[in-house]
Short mmCIF file of C-alpha atoms and ligand atoms in Angstrom, two decimals:
data_model
loop_
_atom_site.label_atom_id
_atom_site.label_comp_id
_atom_site.label_asym_id
_atom_site.label_seq_id
_atom_site.Cartn_x
_atom_site.Cartn_y
_atom_site.Cartn_z
CA MET A 1 -3.29 -21.52 -17.22
CA SER A 2 0.02 -22.02 -15.45
CA LEU A 3 0.99 -19.09 -13.22
CA PRO A 4 4.58 -17.92 -12.61
CA LEU A 5 4.72 -18.75 -8.89
CA GLU A 6 2.96 -22.11 -9.16
CA GLY A 7 4.65 -24.69 -6.93
CA ILE A 8 6.00 -22.08 -4.49
CA LYS A 9 4.67 -22.90 -1.03
CA VAL A 10 4.18 -19.95 1.29
CA ILE A 11 3.36 -20.16 4.99
CA ASP A 12 1.44 -16.98 5.69
CA PHE A 13 1.94 -16.25 9.36
CA THR A 14 0.72 -12.69 8.98
CA GLY A 15 -2.03 -10.46 10.26
CA VAL A 16 -3.72 -7.10 9.76
CA GLN A 17 -2.45 -5.48 6.53
CA ALA A 18 1.31 -5.31 5.91
CA GLY A 19 2.03 -9.05 5.85
CA PRO A 20 -1.28 -10.11 4.27
CA ALA A 21 -0.84 -7.61 1.41
CA CYS A 22 2.52 -9.24 0.61
CA THR A 23 1.29 -12.82 0.67
CA GLN A 24 -1.89 -11.93 -1.23
CA LEU A 25 0.26 -10.62 -4.07
CA LEU A 26 2.26 -13.86 -4.09
CA ALA A 27 -1.00 -15.84 -4.13
CA TRP A 28 -2.36 -13.89 -7.11
CA PHE A 29 0.76 -14.76 -9.04
CA GLY A 30 0.29 -18.47 -8.37
CA ALA A 31 1.97 -19.27 -5.03
CA ASP A 32 0.24 -21.77 -2.76
CA VAL A 33 -0.36 -19.54 0.27
CA LEU A 34 -1.46 -21.08 3.55
CA LYS A 35 -2.60 -18.66 6.21
CA VAL A 36 -1.89 -20.00 9.72
CA GLU A 37 -4.34 -18.58 12.24
CA ARG A 38 -5.09 -18.91 15.93
CA PRO A 39 -7.94 -21.44 16.44
CA GLY A 40 -11.30 -19.78 16.93
CA VAL A 41 -9.77 -16.31 16.60
CA GLY A 42 -7.91 -15.90 13.33
CA ASP A 43 -6.57 -12.71 11.85
CA ILE A 44 -7.93 -9.82 13.91
CA THR A 45 -9.22 -8.13 10.74
CA ARG A 46 -11.83 -10.86 10.31
CA ARG A 47 -13.72 -9.07 13.08
CA GLN A 48 -12.64 -5.46 12.62
CA LEU A 49 -14.95 -2.88 11.01
CA ARG A 50 -17.57 -5.47 10.17
CA ASP A 51 -20.42 -4.33 7.93
CA ILE A 52 -22.38 -7.61 8.25
CA PRO A 53 -22.73 -9.35 11.64
CA ASP A 54 -20.70 -12.58 12.00
CA VAL A 55 -19.29 -12.36 8.48
CA ASP A 56 -15.60 -11.84 7.71
CA ALA A 57 -15.04 -8.10 7.42
CA LEU A 58 -14.04 -6.49 4.13
CA TYR A 59 -10.79 -5.55 5.85
CA PHE A 60 -9.98 -9.27 5.85
CA THR A 61 -11.56 -10.34 2.56
CA MET A 62 -9.74 -7.59 0.61
CA LEU A 63 -6.28 -8.64 1.89
CA ASN A 64 -6.52 -12.41 1.94
CA SER A 65 -7.91 -13.53 -1.40
CA ASN A 66 -6.56 -16.66 -3.13
CA LYS A 67 -5.25 -18.10 0.17
CA LYS A 68 -6.03 -21.19 2.24
CA SER A 69 -6.62 -21.07 6.01
CA LEU A 70 -5.29 -23.45 8.66
CA GLU A 71 -6.32 -23.01 12.30
CA LEU A 72 -3.29 -23.88 14.42
CA ASN A 73 -2.21 -23.07 17.96
CA THR A 74 1.49 -22.74 17.35
CA LYS A 75 2.18 -22.32 21.05
CA SER A 76 1.08 -25.89 21.89
CA PRO A 77 3.66 -28.69 21.47
CA GLU A 78 1.49 -30.46 18.87
CA GLY A 79 0.92 -27.20 17.02
CA ARG A 80 4.63 -26.44 16.96
CA GLU A 81 5.26 -29.91 15.55
CA ILE A 82 2.76 -29.29 12.75
CA LEU A 83 4.31 -25.91 11.97
CA GLU A 84 7.74 -27.57 11.85
CA LYS A 85 6.44 -30.07 9.30
CA LEU A 86 5.04 -27.23 7.20
CA ILE A 87 8.32 -25.31 7.40
CA ARG A 88 10.28 -28.35 6.23
CA SER A 89 8.32 -28.48 2.97
CA ALA A 90 7.76 -24.74 2.37
CA ASP A 91 9.66 -22.26 0.23
CA VAL A 92 8.70 -19.07 2.05
CA LEU A 93 7.46 -18.12 5.50
CA VAL A 94 6.15 -14.59 6.02
CA GLU A 95 5.36 -13.05 9.40
CA ASN A 96 4.59 -9.62 10.81
CA PHE A 97 4.12 -10.25 14.49
CA ALA A 98 5.31 -7.87 17.17
CA PRO A 99 9.09 -7.85 17.69
CA GLY A 100 10.30 -11.05 19.37
CA ALA A 101 7.04 -13.01 18.95
CA MET A 102 8.57 -15.60 16.58
CA ASP A 103 11.49 -16.17 18.99
CA ARG A 104 9.10 -16.53 21.93
CA MET A 105 7.16 -19.13 19.95
CA GLY A 106 10.37 -21.11 19.37
CA PHE A 107 10.85 -20.15 15.72
CA SER A 108 13.94 -17.98 15.67
CA TRP A 109 15.74 -17.50 12.35
CA GLU A 110 18.41 -19.94 13.56
CA ARG A 111 15.77 -22.59 14.29
CA ILE A 112 14.06 -22.00 10.96
CA GLN A 113 17.36 -22.48 9.13
CA GLU A 114 17.90 -25.76 10.99
CA LEU A 115 14.48 -26.94 9.90
CA ASN A 116 14.84 -25.87 6.27
CA PRO A 117 17.97 -24.12 4.99
CA ARG A 118 16.22 -23.39 1.67
CA LEU A 119 13.40 -21.45 3.32
CA ILE A 120 13.06 -17.74 2.69
CA PHE A 121 11.90 -16.02 5.85
CA GLY A 122 10.16 -12.70 5.21
CA SER A 123 9.48 -10.39 8.10
CA VAL A 124 7.84 -6.98 8.56
CA LYS A 125 8.53 -4.91 11.65
CA GLY A 126 7.76 -1.31 12.46
CA PHE A 127 11.41 -0.33 12.79
CA GLY A 128 14.80 -1.75 11.83
CA GLU A 129 16.63 -4.02 14.24
CA ASN A 130 19.12 -1.31 15.29
CA SER A 131 16.46 1.37 15.77
CA PRO A 132 15.92 2.83 19.25
CA TYR A 133 12.23 2.09 18.58
CA ALA A 134 12.84 -1.54 17.52
CA ASP A 135 10.72 -2.89 20.38
CA LEU A 136 7.58 -0.96 19.41
CA LYS A 137 4.39 -2.41 18.01
CA VAL A 138 3.48 -0.38 14.96
CA TYR A 139 0.40 0.35 12.89
CA GLU A 140 0.01 2.32 9.67
CA ASN A 141 -0.07 5.88 10.96
CA VAL A 142 2.75 5.33 13.43
CA ALA A 143 4.94 4.37 10.48
CA GLN A 144 3.78 7.34 8.39
CA CYS A 145 4.83 9.64 11.23
CA ALA A 146 8.18 7.91 11.80
CA GLY A 147 9.00 7.69 8.08
CA GLY A 148 8.81 11.42 7.36
CA ALA A 149 5.53 11.35 5.44
CA ALA A 150 3.36 13.02 8.10
CA SER A 151 5.68 15.95 8.85
CA THR A 152 5.73 16.81 5.14
CA THR A 153 2.02 16.23 4.38
CA GLY A 154 -0.84 18.65 4.93
CA PHE A 155 -1.05 22.43 5.06
CA TRP A 156 1.51 24.70 6.69
CA ASP A 157 -0.99 26.10 9.17
CA GLY A 158 -2.23 22.67 10.23
CA PRO A 159 -0.74 19.69 12.10
CA PRO A 160 1.30 16.86 10.56
CA THR A 161 -1.14 14.81 8.46
CA VAL A 162 -1.31 11.15 7.52
CA SER A 163 -2.32 9.95 4.07
CA GLY A 164 -5.35 7.80 3.38
CA ALA A 165 -3.12 5.55 1.29
CA ALA A 166 -1.46 2.75 3.27
CA LEU A 167 2.11 3.93 2.95
CA GLY A 168 3.09 2.02 6.07
CA ASP A 169 1.11 -1.18 5.70
CA SER A 170 0.44 -2.26 2.12
CA ASN A 171 3.50 -0.41 0.88
CA SER A 172 5.75 -2.37 3.29
CA GLY A 173 4.08 -5.56 2.10
CA MET A 174 4.92 -4.67 -1.51
CA HIS A 175 8.54 -3.99 -0.56
CA LEU A 176 8.70 -7.34 1.21
CA ALA A 177 7.26 -9.11 -1.84
CA ILE A 178 10.06 -7.65 -3.97
CA GLY A 179 12.58 -8.88 -1.39
CA ILE A 180 11.09 -12.37 -1.29
CA LEU A 181 11.05 -12.71 -5.08
CA THR A 182 14.67 -11.53 -5.18
CA ALA A 183 15.63 -14.12 -2.55
CA LEU A 184 13.83 -16.82 -4.55
CA ILE A 185 15.89 -15.93 -7.62
CA ASP A 186 19.05 -15.89 -5.51
CA ARG A 187 18.17 -19.34 -4.16
CA MET A 188 18.25 -20.72 -7.70
CA LYS A 189 21.96 -19.86 -7.73
CA THR A 190 22.97 -20.63 -4.15
CA GLY A 191 20.47 -23.28 -3.10
CA LYS A 192 20.08 -21.38 0.17
CA GLY A 193 17.25 -19.41 1.70
CA GLN A 194 17.74 -16.17 3.56
CA LYS A 195 16.02 -13.79 5.93
CA VAL A 196 14.37 -10.80 4.24
CA THR A 197 13.26 -8.00 6.52
CA VAL A 198 11.57 -4.68 5.91
CA SER A 199 10.82 -1.97 8.41
CA MET A 200 7.71 0.12 7.90
CA GLN A 201 9.68 3.27 8.76
CA ASP A 202 12.14 2.52 5.95
CA CYS A 203 9.41 1.70 3.45
CA VAL A 204 7.58 4.97 4.17
CA LEU A 205 10.83 6.88 3.83
CA ASN A 206 11.51 5.17 0.51
CA LEU A 207 8.30 6.73 -0.80
CA ALA A 208 9.09 10.05 0.88
CA ARG A 209 12.58 10.28 -0.61
CA VAL A 210 11.78 13.48 -2.52
CA LYS A 211 11.33 15.16 0.86
CA LEU A 212 14.84 14.10 1.90
CA ARG A 213 15.96 15.63 -1.40
CA ASP A 214 14.19 18.84 -0.35
CA GLN A 215 15.79 18.79 3.11
CA GLN A 216 19.23 18.85 1.54
CA ARG A 217 18.28 21.56 -0.94
CA LEU A 218 16.84 23.63 1.90
CA GLU A 219 20.01 23.27 3.95
CA ARG A 220 22.10 24.42 0.99
CA VAL A 221 20.06 27.38 -0.30
CA GLY A 222 17.62 28.25 2.50
CA TYR A 223 14.41 28.04 0.47
CA LEU A 224 12.38 25.71 -1.77
CA GLU A 225 11.08 27.59 -4.73
CA GLU A 226 8.32 25.13 -5.69
CA TYR A 227 6.69 25.33 -2.23
CA PRO A 228 3.80 27.77 -1.59
CA GLN A 229 5.95 29.42 1.11
CA TYR A 230 8.21 30.82 -1.62
CA PRO A 231 8.85 33.72 -2.10
CA ASN A 232 6.44 35.47 0.27
CA GLY A 233 6.58 33.17 3.29
CA THR A 234 9.41 32.03 5.51
CA PHE A 235 11.30 28.76 5.75
CA SER A 236 12.68 27.17 8.90
CA ASP A 237 15.46 24.58 8.77
CA VAL A 238 13.09 21.65 8.07
CA VAL A 239 11.05 20.75 4.99
CA PRO A 240 7.63 22.37 5.48
CA ARG A 241 4.21 21.00 4.61
CA GLY A 242 3.45 22.13 1.09
CA GLY A 243 -0.31 21.60 0.82
CA ASN A 244 -1.12 20.41 -2.67
CA ALA A 245 2.01 21.73 -4.35
CA GLY A 246 3.57 19.55 -7.01
CA GLY A 247 6.48 17.58 -5.62
CA GLY A 248 8.64 17.85 -8.73
CA GLY A 249 9.81 20.75 -10.84
CA GLN A 250 6.34 21.47 -12.27
CA PRO A 251 4.00 23.64 -10.17
CA GLY A 252 0.56 22.20 -9.63
CA TRP A 253 -2.45 22.61 -7.37
CA VAL A 254 -5.91 21.24 -6.73
CA LEU A 255 -8.32 23.63 -8.45
CA LYS A 256 -12.05 24.16 -8.00
CA CYS A 257 -14.42 23.22 -10.82
CA LYS A 258 -18.12 23.78 -11.43
CA GLY A 259 -20.12 22.67 -8.40
CA TRP A 260 -17.36 22.83 -5.79
CA GLU A 261 -19.66 24.77 -3.46
CA THR A 262 -21.79 21.67 -2.89
CA ASP A 263 -19.56 18.83 -4.04
CA ASP A 264 -16.44 18.27 -1.93
CA ASN A 265 -14.69 16.60 -4.83
CA ALA A 266 -15.48 18.91 -7.74
CA TYR A 267 -11.79 19.58 -8.28
CA ILE A 268 -9.04 18.74 -10.72
CA TYR A 269 -5.31 18.53 -10.21
CA PHE A 270 -3.73 20.98 -12.64
CA THR A 271 -0.04 20.98 -13.52
CA ILE A 272 1.76 23.84 -15.21
CA GLN A 273 4.32 22.00 -17.24
CA GLU A 274 7.24 24.22 -18.16
CA GLN A 275 7.50 22.88 -21.70
CA ALA A 276 3.74 23.24 -22.27
CA TRP A 277 3.34 26.87 -21.19
CA ALA A 278 2.13 28.10 -24.57
CA ALA A 279 -0.40 25.26 -24.84
CA THR A 280 -1.55 25.93 -21.27
CA CYS A 281 -2.20 29.61 -22.04
CA LYS A 282 -4.19 28.69 -25.15
CA ALA A 283 -6.19 26.05 -23.28
CA ILE A 284 -7.31 28.43 -20.53
CA GLY A 285 -8.01 31.33 -22.88
CA LYS A 286 -5.00 33.46 -21.94
CA PRO A 287 -2.89 33.59 -25.12
CA GLU A 288 -1.55 36.98 -24.05
CA TRP A 289 0.37 35.28 -21.23
CA ILE A 290 2.56 33.30 -23.65
CA ASP A 291 5.11 36.08 -24.20
CA ASP A 292 4.28 38.39 -21.30
CA PRO A 293 7.53 38.76 -19.29
CA ASP A 294 5.53 38.45 -16.03
CA TYR A 295 4.34 35.02 -17.10
CA ALA A 296 6.64 33.59 -19.76
CA THR A 297 9.18 31.80 -17.52
CA PRO A 298 8.79 29.56 -14.46
CA ARG A 299 10.78 32.05 -12.38
CA ALA A 300 8.53 34.95 -13.44
CA ARG A 301 5.41 32.92 -12.68
CA GLN A 302 6.54 31.63 -9.29
CA SER A 303 6.06 34.88 -7.37
CA HIS A 304 2.38 35.06 -8.38
CA ILE A 305 1.62 31.40 -9.04
CA PHE A 306 -1.48 31.49 -6.82
CA GLU A 307 -2.91 34.40 -8.80
CA ILE A 308 -2.39 32.29 -11.92
CA PHE A 309 -4.17 29.36 -10.29
CA ALA A 310 -6.99 31.72 -9.27
CA ASP A 311 -7.35 32.85 -12.89
CA ILE A 312 -7.44 29.23 -14.04
CA GLU A 313 -10.18 28.58 -11.48
CA LYS A 314 -12.23 31.37 -13.12
CA TRP A 315 -11.88 29.47 -16.41
CA LEU A 316 -12.92 26.25 -14.64
CA ALA A 317 -15.97 27.82 -12.96
CA ASP A 318 -18.45 26.71 -15.66
CA LYS A 319 -16.89 23.29 -16.34
CA THR A 320 -17.26 20.07 -14.40
CA LYS A 321 -14.05 18.27 -13.47
CA PHE A 322 -14.66 15.80 -16.31
CA GLU A 323 -15.39 18.50 -18.90
CA ALA A 324 -12.30 20.42 -17.85
CA VAL A 325 -10.02 17.41 -18.21
CA ASP A 326 -11.56 16.62 -21.60
CA ILE A 327 -10.56 20.07 -22.82
CA LEU A 328 -7.13 20.14 -21.16
CA ARG A 329 -6.10 16.72 -22.45
CA LYS A 330 -6.26 18.11 -26.01
CA PHE A 331 -3.51 20.53 -25.01
CA ASP A 332 -1.37 17.79 -23.41
CA ILE A 333 -1.75 19.31 -19.95
CA PRO A 334 -0.98 16.86 -17.13
CA CYS A 335 -4.20 16.83 -15.12
CA ALA A 336 -6.85 14.54 -13.66
CA PRO A 337 -10.24 14.80 -12.00
CA VAL A 338 -10.15 14.27 -8.23
CA LEU A 339 -11.99 10.95 -8.14
CA THR A 340 -14.08 9.73 -5.22
CA MET A 341 -14.03 6.11 -4.08
CA LYS A 342 -17.58 5.86 -5.44
CA GLU A 343 -16.45 6.99 -8.88
CA ILE A 344 -13.53 4.55 -8.73
CA ALA A 345 -15.76 1.67 -7.63
CA TYR A 346 -17.94 2.06 -10.73
CA ASP A 347 -15.23 3.06 -13.22
CA PRO A 348 -15.67 0.79 -16.25
CA ALA A 349 -12.01 1.01 -17.31
CA LEU A 350 -10.77 -0.04 -13.85
CA ARG A 351 -13.24 -2.94 -13.91
CA GLU A 352 -12.14 -4.00 -17.37
CA SER A 353 -8.45 -3.93 -16.51
CA GLY A 354 -8.97 -6.06 -13.40
CA THR A 355 -7.90 -3.32 -11.02
CA VAL A 356 -11.33 -3.16 -9.40
CA VAL A 357 -12.76 -6.67 -9.17
CA GLU A 358 -16.06 -8.07 -7.96
CA VAL A 359 -15.47 -11.27 -6.01
CA GLN A 360 -18.06 -13.80 -4.86
CA HIS A 361 -17.66 -14.79 -1.22
CA LYS A 362 -19.45 -17.92 -0.05
CA VAL A 363 -20.95 -16.22 3.02
CA ARG A 364 -20.85 -12.49 2.27
CA GLY A 365 -21.88 -12.70 -1.39
CA PRO A 366 -20.37 -10.23 -3.87
CA TYR A 367 -17.86 -7.59 -2.81
CA LEU A 368 -15.38 -5.30 -4.50
CA THR A 369 -11.66 -5.55 -4.06
CA VAL A 370 -8.56 -4.11 -5.65
CA GLY A 371 -6.98 -6.63 -8.01
CA SER A 372 -3.40 -6.73 -9.16
CA PRO A 373 -2.09 -3.28 -10.03
CA ILE A 374 0.72 -5.06 -11.88
CA LYS A 375 -0.26 -6.18 -15.39
CA PHE A 376 1.48 -8.93 -17.33
CA SER A 377 1.33 -9.76 -21.02
CA GLY A 378 1.55 -13.49 -20.27
CA PHE A 379 -1.22 -13.92 -17.69
CA LYS A 380 -3.97 -12.12 -15.83
CA PRO A 381 -4.32 -12.94 -12.14
CA THR A 382 -7.72 -14.34 -11.17
CA ILE A 383 -8.88 -12.84 -7.90
CA LEU A 384 -10.68 -15.41 -5.77
CA GLU A 385 -12.49 -15.18 -2.43
CA SER A 386 -10.69 -15.18 0.92
CA PRO A 387 -10.86 -18.39 2.99
CA LEU A 388 -13.11 -18.89 5.99
CA LEU A 389 -11.27 -19.40 9.26
CA GLY A 390 -9.86 -22.93 9.21
CA GLU A 391 -11.52 -23.77 5.91
CA HIS A 392 -8.56 -25.88 4.81
CA THR A 393 -7.50 -27.35 8.19
CA ASP A 394 -8.60 -30.91 7.38
CA GLU A 395 -7.17 -30.77 3.86
CA VAL A 396 -3.75 -29.56 5.06
CA LEU A 397 -3.48 -31.98 7.97
CA THR A 398 -4.50 -34.90 5.75
CA GLU A 399 -1.77 -33.93 3.29
CA LEU A 400 0.68 -33.94 6.22
CA GLY A 401 -0.37 -37.56 6.95
CA TYR A 402 -2.79 -37.08 9.88
CA SER A 403 -5.77 -39.48 10.01
CA ALA A 404 -9.34 -38.32 10.57
CA ASP A 405 -9.13 -39.64 14.17
CA GLU A 406 -5.93 -37.74 14.85
CA ILE A 407 -7.42 -34.57 13.40
CA ALA A 408 -10.48 -34.96 15.63
CA LYS A 409 -8.23 -35.32 18.69
CA LEU A 410 -6.21 -32.23 17.73
CA ARG A 411 -9.49 -30.37 17.34
CA ALA A 412 -10.77 -31.52 20.72
CA ALA A 413 -7.51 -30.35 22.30
CA ARG A 414 -7.94 -26.98 20.52
CA VAL A 415 -4.64 -27.38 18.71
CA VAL A 416 -6.49 -26.83 15.43
N1 COA B 501 -1.05 -19.61 17.73
C1 COA B 501 -0.67 -19.19 18.94
N2 COA B 501 -0.27 -17.93 19.20
C2 COA B 501 -0.28 -17.07 18.16
C3 COA B 501 -0.66 -17.45 16.88
C4 COA B 501 -1.08 -18.80 16.69
N3 COA B 501 -1.47 -19.23 15.50
N4 COA B 501 -0.57 -16.38 16.08
C5 COA B 501 -0.13 -15.35 16.84
N5 COA B 501 0.06 -15.77 18.09
C6 COA B 501 0.53 -14.98 19.22
C7 COA B 501 1.88 -14.36 19.00
O1 COA B 501 2.89 -15.31 19.13
C8 COA B 501 1.89 -13.31 20.10
O2 COA B 501 2.21 -13.92 21.33
P1 COA B 501 3.25 -13.26 22.38
O3 COA B 501 2.75 -11.87 22.63
O4 COA B 501 3.13 -14.14 23.58
O5 COA B 501 4.59 -13.29 21.76
C9 COA B 501 0.42 -12.91 20.18
O6 COA B 501 -0.30 -13.88 19.42
C10 COA B 501 0.10 -11.54 19.65
O7 COA B 501 0.79 -11.27 18.45
P2 COA B 501 1.18 -9.77 18.11
O8 COA B 501 1.83 -9.72 16.81
O9 COA B 501 1.92 -9.19 19.26
O10 COA B 501 -0.28 -9.11 17.99
P3 COA B 501 -0.79 -7.71 18.52
O11 COA B 501 -2.22 -7.69 18.12
O12 COA B 501 -0.54 -7.47 19.95
O13 COA B 501 0.04 -6.63 17.68
C11 COA B 501 0.80 -5.52 15.68
C12 COA B 501 -0.29 -6.39 16.33
C13 COA B 501 0.46 -5.41 14.21
C14 COA B 501 0.81 -4.14 16.33
C15 COA B 501 2.17 -6.21 15.86
O14 COA B 501 2.07 -7.52 15.40
C16 COA B 501 3.31 -5.51 15.12
O15 COA B 501 3.80 -4.48 15.57
N6 COA B 501 3.75 -6.11 14.01
C17 COA B 501 4.92 -5.66 13.27
C18 COA B 501 4.61 -4.44 12.45
C19 COA B 501 3.44 -4.63 11.54
O16 COA B 501 3.43 -5.46 10.67
N7 COA B 501 2.44 -3.75 11.73
C20 COA B 501 1.46 -3.53 10.71
C21 COA B 501 0.32 -4.31 10.79
S1 COA B 501 -0.65 -3.84 9.42
#
């Protein structure tokens, strides 16, 4: 089956999560992605959080599927020459080194353009070029804090809190992938490549934009009526942490179900949808609330919304999270069980859709990964194993015209 990005050559000069997530997505959709790694070392995630001694860690295998690996010391003159050859014939180069590392290596944007004016150069940094923090090295949680997610996540009586979801890393990679695909389409018209950059701070903020909405509302009216602090608590001049409150116009909360005393995840998320109030009352056995003036409108409910949630929890007390959702779905109530990673790992629907995929790795054996969350009617990405360090070194150098003798010499000199 022909894949949409077939024929697009990507040099994957990335590490850890943000860059690899971007290039992995391109690889799933058919691009020929070559990961360039330091000889004998490779992407640091190959060794991080290992669960099996001397085997590539899941951190690496789950972010580098469908790629090839070339070991190359790009700081040696011979290594630079090889990278130059690769750049001349590539369509895309993606990197997420610390600020300035590409320049120090001799591959500034100006130099890259000289080598290949059609090349699209994708780059992830922690902060934008004009930021006072532009020189900083950045990991996931640093970005979540700088992008406004941490100050607005968690409970009001606790500290700023980071999310378990990779809002800084994988999210920035997804933004960069959109940018690269856009630049590829633009190149069809102009014939020219361009530099595409994303900052992790910006990408986090893009997902936290509803909180910037709330900041402006707060400055105008002095309160945020959908937050638990309203109307009985106080607001300062910054958006507070709202616990599990719904971020939109529909109040919601995480509610206890049967077994919560012993099971940390026996909860559902329950939303009180304004237009479904009557159905909600019927579902939870409170038909008398439908027309009661203390309950009938969102404004009337807001002042005692937590009493309402407490009453709903009484209704939930003898139902598991799955039983509760099965009842509530009949009344069109937006809700879901709080699922554990174990439940997700074995969810048959997620397996069937290709969102959770079992991959065979030649050393590790089978492991689970997250497949493409984007579904197409025309093709289904096949998720393959990640490459071993340098697995494709000989193949790539041979394609570039190096003889077996020359490759052996490069290896002896630790260039590859
Ligand atoms: N051959 C020779 N040298 C190589 C190489 C290769 N194949 N690949 C990398 N290097 C060098 C780099 O050029 C750099 O050298 P320099 O410090 O002399 O310039 C060095 O290895 C280290 O790279 P660096 O990116 O600084 O790694 P780090 O481990 O110190 O920092 C990050 C890691 C992620 C903190 C940093 O890269 C960063 O801030 N990246 C941008 C933001 C980002 O993407 N963060 C999220 C990661 S999920």
